[in-house]
């Protein structure tokens, strides 16, 4: 009898847990962990296409691919602050930056995790929201972030491991 009750409790727990969305903390970690993604950002007026890289230390680089006038320009955010990078030129910038630089700083804040989020099934996935930001995840992958008139759509998202592998040896010379 006890065995039957235990089996029924286990089956009930499994069935009940299958329908619940993943918690917001586990989903939001996809934004704080190292990743690469292509993104389209709409700020209400303009649309920008970017390649986004988040590294293990939390630094983020946005590299423009479109429009053509901005292609190759990057905005880099790390523990040392923010800078605009083009080829070998790197220029730090602060709070008085132009509209696009302020936009990139806002985007950087939007693509990070955070606290106070709730999760619920919606729009073919799970939506995490904190009242200001809404992040849609499908299969645990962030696909759409919105806040006010800014929308960020991710494509080609993939987690990366930018830490060096332990136990790697020196490169072998040809014929060695």
mmCIF file of C-alpha atoms in Angstrom:
data_model
loop_
_atom_site.group_PDB
_atom_site.id
_atom_site.type_symbol
_atom_site.label_atom_id
_atom_site.label_comp_id
_atom_site.label_asym_id
_atom_site.label_seq_id
_atom_site.Cartn_x
_atom_site.Cartn_y
_atom_site.Cartn_z
ATOM 1 C CA UNK A 1 0.000 0.000 0.000
ATOM 2 C CA UNK A 2 2.809 2.439 0.957
ATOM 3 C CA UNK A 3 4.643 1.552 -2.249
ATOM 4 C CA UNK A 4 1.544 2.329 -4.340
ATOM 5 C CA UNK A 5 1.045 5.699 -2.615
ATOM 6 C CA UNK A 6 4.714 6.617 -3.148
ATOM 7 C CA UNK A 7 4.480 5.732 -6.852
ATOM 8 C CA UNK A 8 1.281 7.791 -7.227
ATOM 9 C CA UNK A 9 2.889 10.782 -5.490
ATOM 10 C CA UNK A 10 5.940 10.603 -7.747
ATOM 11 C CA UNK A 11 3.788 10.366 -10.889
ATOM 12 C CA UNK A 12 1.606 13.277 -9.704
ATOM 13 C CA UNK A 13 4.673 15.418 -8.995
ATOM 14 C CA UNK A 14 6.117 14.675 -12.428
ATOM 15 C CA UNK A 15 2.866 15.446 -14.218
ATOM 16 C CA UNK A 16 2.329 18.673 -12.299
ATOM 17 C CA UNK A 17 5.852 19.935 -12.940
ATOM 18 C CA UNK A 18 5.707 19.298 -16.695
ATOM 19 C CA UNK A 19 3.151 22.034 -17.361
ATOM 20 C CA UNK A 20 4.876 24.779 -15.390
ATOM 21 C CA UNK A 21 7.144 27.266 -17.101
ATOM 22 C CA UNK A 22 10.771 27.315 -16.066
ATOM 23 C CA UNK A 23 11.534 29.805 -13.309
ATOM 24 C CA UNK A 24 12.661 33.269 -14.357
ATOM 25 C CA UNK A 25 16.097 32.876 -12.749
ATOM 26 C CA UNK A 26 17.020 29.846 -14.857
ATOM 27 C CA UNK A 27 15.765 31.496 -18.047
ATOM 28 C CA UNK A 28 17.397 34.860 -17.376
ATOM 29 C CA UNK A 29 20.772 33.176 -16.851
ATOM 30 C CA UNK A 30 20.845 32.751 -20.661
ATOM 31 C CA UNK A 31 21.384 36.521 -20.837
ATOM 32 C CA UNK A 32 24.083 36.665 -18.159
ATOM 33 C CA UNK A 33 26.068 33.629 -19.313
ATOM 34 C CA UNK A 34 28.524 34.021 -22.208
ATOM 35 C CA UNK A 35 26.686 34.021 -25.558
ATOM 36 C CA UNK A 36 26.750 35.226 -29.142
ATOM 37 C CA UNK A 37 23.741 36.256 -31.186
ATOM 38 C CA UNK A 38 22.669 38.242 -34.177
ATOM 39 C CA UNK A 39 20.061 40.827 -33.285
ATOM 40 C CA UNK A 40 17.742 43.385 -34.796
ATOM 41 C CA UNK A 41 17.039 46.404 -32.618
ATOM 42 C CA UNK A 42 14.159 48.770 -33.210
ATOM 43 C CA UNK A 43 14.083 51.960 -31.170
ATOM 44 C CA UNK A 44 10.747 53.126 -32.499
ATOM 45 C CA UNK A 45 12.248 55.076 -35.382
ATOM 46 C CA UNK A 46 15.185 53.110 -36.735
ATOM 47 C CA UNK A 47 16.179 49.461 -37.074
ATOM 48 C CA UNK A 48 19.757 48.359 -36.495
ATOM 49 C CA UNK A 49 21.248 44.916 -37.132
ATOM 50 C CA UNK A 50 24.042 43.795 -34.823
ATOM 51 C CA UNK A 51 26.213 40.943 -33.732
ATOM 52 C CA UNK A 52 26.183 40.710 -29.914
ATOM 53 C CA UNK A 53 28.824 38.992 -27.801
ATOM 54 C CA UNK A 54 28.623 38.627 -23.993
ATOM 55 C CA UNK A 55 31.791 37.315 -22.329
ATOM 56 C CA UNK A 56 32.290 35.455 -19.040
ATOM 57 C CA UNK A 57 33.147 38.626 -17.138
ATOM 58 C CA UNK A 58 29.850 40.237 -18.164
ATOM 59 C CA UNK A 59 31.320 42.494 -20.829
ATOM 60 C CA UNK A 60 29.235 43.041 -23.950
ATOM 61 C CA UNK A 61 30.159 44.082 -27.479
ATOM 62 C CA UNK A 62 27.583 45.231 -30.034
ATOM 63 C CA UNK A 63 28.976 45.282 -33.588
ATOM 64 C CA UNK A 64 26.790 46.902 -36.228
ATOM 65 C CA UNK A 65 26.163 45.031 -39.467
ATOM 66 C CA UNK A 66 23.426 47.395 -40.763
ATOM 67 C CA UNK A 67 22.852 50.149 -41.717
ATOM 68 C CA UNK A 68 25.876 50.251 -43.998
ATOM 69 C CA UNK A 69 27.062 53.579 -42.562
ATOM 70 C CA UNK A 70 27.574 51.928 -39.149
ATOM 71 C CA UNK A 71 28.809 48.528 -40.323
ATOM 72 C CA UNK A 72 31.928 47.477 -38.427
ATOM 73 C CA UNK A 73 31.503 49.986 -35.595
ATOM 74 C CA UNK A 74 31.300 48.385 -32.156
ATOM 75 C CA UNK A 75 30.120 49.542 -28.772
ATOM 76 C CA UNK A 76 31.988 47.773 -25.986
ATOM 77 C CA UNK A 77 30.862 47.629 -22.354
ATOM 78 C CA UNK A 78 33.034 46.134 -19.628
ATOM 79 C CA UNK A 79 34.281 46.797 -16.120
ATOM 80 C CA UNK A 80 36.390 49.703 -17.424
ATOM 81 C CA UNK A 81 33.388 51.551 -18.877
ATOM 82 C CA UNK A 82 32.117 52.006 -22.393
ATOM 83 C CA UNK A 83 33.875 52.739 -25.643
ATOM 84 C CA UNK A 84 33.237 53.006 -29.351
ATOM 85 C CA UNK A 85 35.564 50.834 -31.433
ATOM 86 C CA UNK A 86 36.281 50.927 -35.166
ATOM 87 C CA UNK A 87 39.169 48.852 -36.482
ATOM 88 C CA UNK A 88 42.211 49.977 -34.418
ATOM 89 C CA UNK A 89 40.531 53.105 -33.031
ATOM 90 C CA UNK A 90 38.946 52.980 -29.566
ATOM 91 C CA UNK A 91 37.226 56.010 -28.047
ATOM 92 C CA UNK A 92 35.793 55.963 -24.510
ATOM 93 C CA UNK A 93 32.518 57.753 -23.984
ATOM 94 C CA UNK A 94 30.435 58.797 -21.014
ATOM 95 C CA UNK A 95 26.990 60.055 -20.088
ATOM 96 C CA UNK A 96 27.023 62.998 -22.497
ATOM 97 C CA UNK A 97 27.208 60.693 -25.513
ATOM 98 C CA UNK A 98 25.074 61.126 -28.608
ATOM 99 C CA UNK A 99 21.681 59.494 -29.155
ATOM 100 C CA UNK A 100 23.062 56.280 -30.656
ATOM 101 C CA UNK A 101 25.629 55.821 -27.880
ATOM 102 C CA UNK A 102 22.947 56.300 -25.223
ATOM 103 C CA UNK A 103 20.854 53.798 -27.182
ATOM 104 C CA UNK A 104 23.614 51.187 -27.076
ATOM 105 C CA UNK A 105 23.964 51.711 -23.307
ATOM 106 C CA UNK A 106 20.210 51.150 -22.894
ATOM 107 C CA UNK A 107 20.389 48.007 -25.084
ATOM 108 C CA UNK A 108 23.193 46.707 -22.874
ATOM 109 C CA UNK A 109 20.952 47.055 -19.824
ATOM 110 C CA UNK A 110 18.032 45.381 -21.583
ATOM 111 C CA UNK A 111 19.958 42.244 -22.585
ATOM 112 C CA UNK A 112 21.035 41.422 -19.046
ATOM 113 C CA UNK A 113 19.152 39.407 -16.461
ATOM 114 C CA UNK A 114 17.747 41.020 -13.375
ATOM 115 C CA UNK A 115 15.481 40.636 -10.395
ATOM 116 C CA UNK A 116 11.764 40.893 -9.803
ATOM 117 C CA UNK A 117 10.776 38.895 -12.878
ATOM 118 C CA UNK A 118 7.814 36.552 -13.097
ATOM 119 C CA UNK A 119 7.457 33.824 -15.710
ATOM 120 C CA UNK A 120 4.350 32.568 -17.510
ATOM 121 C CA UNK A 121 3.589 30.624 -20.651
ATOM 122 C CA UNK A 122 2.625 32.896 -23.536
ATOM 123 C CA UNK A 123 3.358 33.599 -27.194
ATOM 124 C CA UNK A 124 4.539 30.046 -27.888
ATOM 125 C CA UNK A 125 7.143 30.121 -25.129
ATOM 126 C CA UNK A 126 7.709 31.580 -21.689
ATOM 127 C CA UNK A 127 7.543 35.306 -21.017
ATOM 128 C CA UNK A 128 9.540 36.791 -18.152
ATOM 129 C CA UNK A 129 8.404 40.242 -17.126
ATOM 130 C CA UNK A 130 9.210 42.725 -14.374
ATOM 131 C CA UNK A 131 6.729 45.427 -15.368
ATOM 132 C CA UNK A 132 9.333 47.374 -17.359
ATOM 133 C CA UNK A 133 10.930 44.643 -19.456
ATOM 134 C CA UNK A 134 9.314 41.714 -21.242
ATOM 135 C CA UNK A 135 11.562 38.861 -22.422
ATOM 136 C CA UNK A 136 10.220 35.998 -24.539
ATOM 137 C CA UNK A 137 12.064 32.673 -24.327
ATOM 138 C CA UNK A 138 11.488 29.708 -26.604
ATOM 139 C CA UNK A 139 13.125 26.419 -25.624
ATOM 140 C CA UNK A 140 15.151 28.313 -23.009
ATOM 141 C CA UNK A 141 16.575 30.743 -25.582
ATOM 142 C CA UNK A 142 15.831 34.500 -25.485
ATOM 143 C CA UNK A 143 14.171 35.544 -28.734
ATOM 144 C CA UNK A 144 12.526 38.920 -28.034
ATOM 145 C CA UNK A 145 13.125 41.669 -25.482
ATOM 146 C CA UNK A 146 10.930 44.733 -25.278
ATOM 147 C CA UNK A 147 10.813 47.806 -23.096
ATOM 148 C CA UNK A 148 8.947 50.964 -24.025
ATOM 149 C CA UNK A 149 9.599 51.674 -27.701
ATOM 150 C CA UNK A 150 12.728 49.471 -27.872
ATOM 151 C CA UNK A 151 12.492 45.926 -29.209
ATOM 152 C CA UNK A 152 15.440 43.544 -29.515
ATOM 153 C CA UNK A 153 14.970 40.380 -31.564
ATOM 154 C CA UNK A 154 17.630 37.659 -31.310
ATOM 155 C CA UNK A 155 18.477 35.193 -34.064
ATOM 156 C CA UNK A 156 21.329 32.707 -34.174
ATOM 157 C CA UNK A 157 21.663 32.811 -30.370
ATOM 158 C CA UNK A 158 24.199 30.375 -28.967
ATOM 159 C CA UNK A 159 25.871 30.000 -25.616
ATOM 160 C CA UNK A 160 29.647 30.191 -25.700
ATOM 161 C CA UNK A 161 32.390 29.061 -23.418
ATOM 162 C CA UNK A 162 34.972 31.778 -23.662
ATOM 163 C CA UNK A 163 37.059 30.339 -20.853
ATOM 164 C CA UNK A 164 40.235 28.544 -21.924
ATOM 165 C CA UNK A 165 40.001 24.797 -21.624
ATOM 166 C CA UNK A 166 42.055 23.355 -18.814
ATOM 167 C CA UNK A 167 44.746 20.899 -19.745
ATOM 168 C CA UNK A 168 45.327 22.264 -23.223
ATOM 169 C CA UNK A 169 48.868 21.856 -24.411
ATOM 170 C CA UNK A 170 51.061 23.783 -26.752
ATOM 171 C CA UNK A 171 50.309 23.728 -30.456
ATOM 172 C CA UNK A 172 52.097 20.997 -32.341
ATOM 173 C CA UNK A 173 54.454 21.991 -35.095
ATOM 174 C CA UNK A 174 53.963 20.294 -38.466
ATOM 175 C CA UNK A 175 55.829 16.980 -38.614
ATOM 176 C CA UNK A 176 56.141 16.751 -34.826
#
